């Protein structure tokens, strides 16, 4: 019976925390008691305990209760412990099952992208990519997806340092044209590699953002150009934008309301 009462108290405490979190200016004891239908003395006792541990704070002027900074401390530790590969993997596997194509997860590092995960898909496709390998940013869909969301000064610096070497006759090598391409990527939410890095291979990528809204990675689908028809690309673009947002959400990113 005592254990049951303890569990009930925990449940009520969580209900109160959730309720208080929804009200920016905080809530008073009477307001809370009315909304969760328990007596004021019980609400006060729970609030007092939560205040003691830093999960709830009482405003000295209004007397109302609001979330405490303990939650920031905990959320910070959670965000620090997030493993990008582990969080992204279920979504990468869904992409692989959904498309049967090669799936890549990359991170940005010193003006290049680094492959940190690769799922081969069920279709045969020979690519130069492999986990741990670096690739240029200007001619890969993942590179463009990341560059489009970096500060313009950083983008220019990367292009100046790394150059825009030709990989195929479809590689964009004109800086102004490339910057226009990045503007389109930023607006559309996806990036394309139309045989710009390897002949016969077309890729679609989407950016991944962390809890601070900073672009930290990108995810892509790669397939043979002959299979990447206009209709299929249209479908894949939509899928990639959605998956990119889902992975970003797992990292704590909140998509701004447009």
Coordinates of C-alpha atoms in Angstrom, one line a residue:
X1 CA 0.0 0.0 0.0
X2 CA 2.8 2.4 0.9
X3 CA 4.6 1.6 -2.4
X4 CA 1.3 2.4 -4.3
X5 CA 1.0 5.7 -2.5
X6 CA 4.6 6.6 -3.4
X7 CA 4.0 5.8 -7.1
X8 CA 0.9 7.9 -7.0
X9 CA 2.8 10.8 -5.5
X10 CA 5.4 10.5 -8.3
X11 CA 2.6 10.5 -10.9
X12 CA 1.1 13.6 -9.3
X13 CA 4.5 15.3 -9.2
X14 CA 5.0 14.6 -12.9
X15 CA 1.5 16.0 -13.7
X16 CA 2.3 19.1 -11.8
X17 CA 5.7 19.6 -13.6
X18 CA 4.0 19.1 -16.9
X19 CA 1.2 21.6 -16.0
X20 CA 3.7 24.3 -14.8
X21 CA 5.8 23.9 -17.9
X22 CA 2.9 24.9 -20.1
X23 CA 2.4 28.3 -18.3
X24 CA 5.2 30.8 -18.9
X25 CA 4.4 33.0 -16.0
X26 CA 3.9 30.0 -13.6
X27 CA 0.9 28.8 -11.7
X28 CA -0.4 29.2 -8.1
X29 CA -1.3 26.3 -5.8
X30 CA -5.1 26.9 -6.3
X31 CA -4.8 26.9 -10.1
X32 CA -2.8 23.7 -10.0
X33 CA -5.2 22.0 -7.6
X34 CA -8.2 22.9 -9.8
X35 CA -6.6 21.6 -13.0
X36 CA -5.5 18.2 -11.7
X37 CA -8.3 17.8 -9.1
X38 CA -6.3 17.2 -5.9
X39 CA -6.5 19.1 -2.7
X40 CA -4.4 22.2 -2.2
X41 CA -2.4 20.8 0.8
X42 CA -1.3 17.8 -1.3
X43 CA -0.3 20.2 -4.2
X44 CA 1.7 22.4 -1.7
X45 CA 3.6 19.4 -0.2
X46 CA 4.6 18.1 -3.7
X47 CA 5.6 21.6 -4.8
X48 CA 7.7 22.1 -1.7
X49 CA 9.6 18.9 -2.3
X50 CA 10.2 19.8 -6.0
X51 CA 11.4 23.3 -4.9
X52 CA 13.8 21.6 -2.4
X53 CA 15.4 19.6 -5.3
X54 CA 15.5 22.5 -7.7
X55 CA 12.9 21.2 -10.2
X56 CA 10.4 23.9 -9.4
X57 CA 11.0 27.5 -8.3
X58 CA 8.6 30.0 -6.6
X59 CA 8.4 33.5 -7.9
X60 CA 9.1 35.9 -5.0
X61 CA 6.8 38.6 -6.3
X62 CA 3.8 36.6 -7.6
X63 CA 4.1 33.5 -5.4
X64 CA 3.5 31.4 -8.5
X65 CA 5.5 28.3 -9.3
X66 CA 7.5 27.7 -12.4
X67 CA 10.1 25.3 -13.7
X68 CA 13.5 25.3 -12.0
X69 CA 16.9 25.4 -13.5
X70 CA 17.5 21.8 -12.5
X71 CA 15.8 20.9 -15.8
X72 CA 18.4 22.8 -17.8
X73 CA 21.2 21.0 -16.0
X74 CA 19.6 17.6 -16.8
X75 CA 18.8 18.5 -20.4
X76 CA 22.3 19.7 -20.9
X77 CA 23.7 16.4 -19.8
X78 CA 21.2 14.6 -22.0
X79 CA 22.2 16.6 -25.0
X80 CA 25.9 16.0 -24.3
X81 CA 25.4 12.3 -24.2
X82 CA 23.5 12.1 -27.5
X83 CA 25.3 9.8 -30.0
X84 CA 24.5 11.1 -33.5
X85 CA 25.0 7.7 -35.2
X86 CA 22.9 5.9 -32.6
X87 CA 20.1 8.4 -32.8
X88 CA 20.1 8.5 -36.6
X89 CA 20.5 4.7 -37.2
X90 CA 16.8 3.8 -37.0
X91 CA 15.9 6.5 -39.5
X92 CA 18.8 5.4 -41.8
X93 CA 17.5 1.8 -41.7
X94 CA 14.0 3.0 -42.5
X95 CA 15.4 4.9 -45.5
X96 CA 17.3 1.8 -46.6
X97 CA 14.1 -0.4 -46.3
X98 CA 12.0 2.3 -48.0
X99 CA 14.3 2.9 -51.0
X100 CA 16.7 -0.1 -51.3
X101 CA 19.4 2.4 -52.1
X102 CA 22.7 3.4 -50.5
X103 CA 22.3 5.6 -47.4
X104 CA 25.0 7.9 -46.0
X105 CA 25.4 9.8 -42.8
X106 CA 28.2 12.4 -42.8
X107 CA 29.5 15.1 -40.5
X108 CA 31.3 18.4 -41.3
X109 CA 35.0 18.6 -40.4
X110 CA 37.6 21.2 -41.5
X111 CA 36.0 22.1 -44.8
X112 CA 35.1 18.5 -45.8
X113 CA 32.5 15.9 -45.1
X114 CA 33.4 12.7 -43.3
X115 CA 31.3 9.5 -43.8
X116 CA 30.4 8.1 -40.4
X117 CA 27.7 5.6 -41.5
X118 CA 26.9 3.8 -44.7
X119 CA 24.0 1.4 -45.4
X120 CA 24.4 -0.5 -48.6
X121 CA 20.8 -1.1 -49.6
X122 CA 19.6 -4.1 -51.6
X123 CA 20.6 -2.9 -55.0
X124 CA 24.1 -3.2 -56.4
X125 CA 25.9 0.1 -56.6
X126 CA 29.6 0.7 -56.6
X127 CA 30.6 3.9 -54.9
X128 CA 33.9 5.4 -53.7
X129 CA 32.4 6.2 -50.3
X130 CA 33.2 4.3 -47.1
X131 CA 33.0 5.0 -43.4
X132 CA 35.9 7.2 -42.3
X133 CA 36.6 8.5 -45.8
X134 CA 36.6 12.3 -46.5
X135 CA 34.9 13.9 -49.5
X136 CA 34.7 17.4 -50.9
X137 CA 31.7 19.6 -50.2
X138 CA 31.2 21.4 -53.5
X139 CA 30.3 18.4 -55.5
X140 CA 28.4 16.2 -53.0
X141 CA 24.8 16.5 -52.0
X142 CA 25.7 16.1 -48.3
X143 CA 28.4 18.8 -48.7
X144 CA 25.9 21.2 -50.3
X145 CA 23.3 20.4 -47.6
X146 CA 25.7 21.4 -44.9
X147 CA 27.3 24.4 -46.7
X148 CA 23.9 25.9 -47.3
X149 CA 23.4 26.4 -43.6
X150 CA 26.9 27.6 -42.7
X151 CA 27.7 31.4 -42.4
X152 CA 28.6 32.8 -45.8
X153 CA 32.0 33.9 -44.6
X154 CA 32.8 30.2 -43.7
X155 CA 31.5 29.0 -47.0
X156 CA 33.7 31.5 -48.9
X157 CA 36.7 30.5 -46.8
X158 CA 36.1 26.8 -47.6
X159 CA 35.8 27.4 -51.3
X160 CA 38.9 29.6 -51.3
X161 CA 41.0 27.1 -49.3
X162 CA 39.7 23.9 -50.9
X163 CA 39.0 25.2 -54.4
X164 CA 36.3 23.7 -56.6
X165 CA 38.2 20.9 -58.5
X166 CA 36.5 19.1 -61.4
X167 CA 35.3 15.5 -60.6
X168 CA 33.1 15.1 -63.6
X169 CA 32.0 17.4 -66.4
X170 CA 28.9 18.2 -64.4
X171 CA 30.8 19.5 -61.4
X172 CA 29.9 23.2 -60.6
X173 CA 33.2 25.1 -60.7
X174 CA 31.9 28.7 -60.9
X175 CA 31.7 30.3 -57.4
X176 CA 28.7 32.6 -58.1
X177 CA 26.7 29.7 -59.7
X178 CA 27.5 27.5 -56.7
X179 CA 26.4 30.2 -54.2
X180 CA 23.1 30.4 -56.1
X181 CA 22.8 26.7 -55.8
X182 CA 23.3 26.9 -52.1
X183 CA 20.5 29.5 -51.8
X184 CA 18.2 27.1 -53.5
X185 CA 19.2 24.3 -51.2
X186 CA 18.5 26.5 -48.2
X187 CA 15.0 27.4 -49.5
X188 CA 14.0 23.9 -50.6
X189 CA 15.5 21.9 -47.6
X190 CA 17.4 19.4 -49.8
X191 CA 20.5 19.2 -52.0
X192 CA 21.2 17.3 -55.2
X193 CA 24.3 15.8 -56.6
X194 CA 23.5 15.2 -60.3
X195 CA 26.6 13.1 -61.3
X196 CA 28.8 16.0 -60.0
X197 CA 31.0 13.7 -57.9
X198 CA 30.9 10.4 -59.7
X199 CA 29.6 9.5 -63.1
X200 CA 26.4 7.5 -63.1
X201 CA 25.4 8.3 -59.5
X202 CA 22.7 10.8 -58.4
X203 CA 22.2 11.7 -54.7
X204 CA 19.7 13.6 -52.6
X205 CA 20.6 14.9 -49.2
X206 CA 19.1 16.8 -46.3
X207 CA 20.8 18.7 -43.4
X208 CA 20.7 17.7 -39.8
X209 CA 20.7 20.3 -37.0
X210 CA 21.5 20.0 -33.3
X211 CA 19.6 21.5 -30.3
X212 CA 21.2 24.9 -30.9
X213 CA 20.0 25.0 -34.5
X214 CA 23.5 24.5 -35.8
X215 CA 24.0 22.3 -38.9
X216 CA 26.1 19.3 -37.8
X217 CA 25.6 16.6 -40.3
X218 CA 23.7 15.5 -43.4
X219 CA 21.9 12.3 -44.6
X220 CA 21.7 11.2 -48.2
X221 CA 20.3 8.6 -50.6
X222 CA 22.5 7.6 -53.5
X223 CA 21.4 5.6 -56.6
X224 CA 22.3 5.0 -60.2
X225 CA 21.2 7.9 -62.4
X226 CA 19.2 5.6 -64.6
X227 CA 17.0 4.7 -61.6
X228 CA 16.8 8.3 -60.4
X229 CA 14.0 9.5 -62.7
X230 CA 12.3 12.9 -62.2
X231 CA 9.3 11.2 -60.6
X232 CA 11.5 9.2 -58.2
X233 CA 13.6 12.2 -57.3
X234 CA 10.5 14.2 -56.5
X235 CA 9.4 11.4 -54.1
X236 CA 12.9 11.1 -52.6
X237 CA 13.3 14.8 -52.0
X238 CA 10.1 14.8 -49.8
X239 CA 11.3 11.7 -47.9
X240 CA 14.8 13.2 -47.3
X241 CA 13.5 16.5 -46.0
X242 CA 11.2 14.6 -43.6
X243 CA 13.9 12.2 -42.4
X244 CA 16.4 15.1 -41.9
X245 CA 13.9 16.9 -39.7
X246 CA 13.2 13.7 -37.7
X247 CA 16.9 13.0 -37.0
X248 CA 17.3 16.7 -36.1
X249 CA 14.4 16.4 -33.7
X250 CA 16.1 13.5 -32.0
X251 CA 19.1 15.8 -31.4
X252 CA 16.9 18.3 -29.7
X253 CA 16.3 20.6 -32.7
X254 CA 12.9 22.4 -32.8
X255 CA 11.9 23.3 -36.3
X256 CA 10.9 27.0 -36.4
X257 CA 7.2 27.7 -37.3
X258 CA 7.1 29.5 -40.6

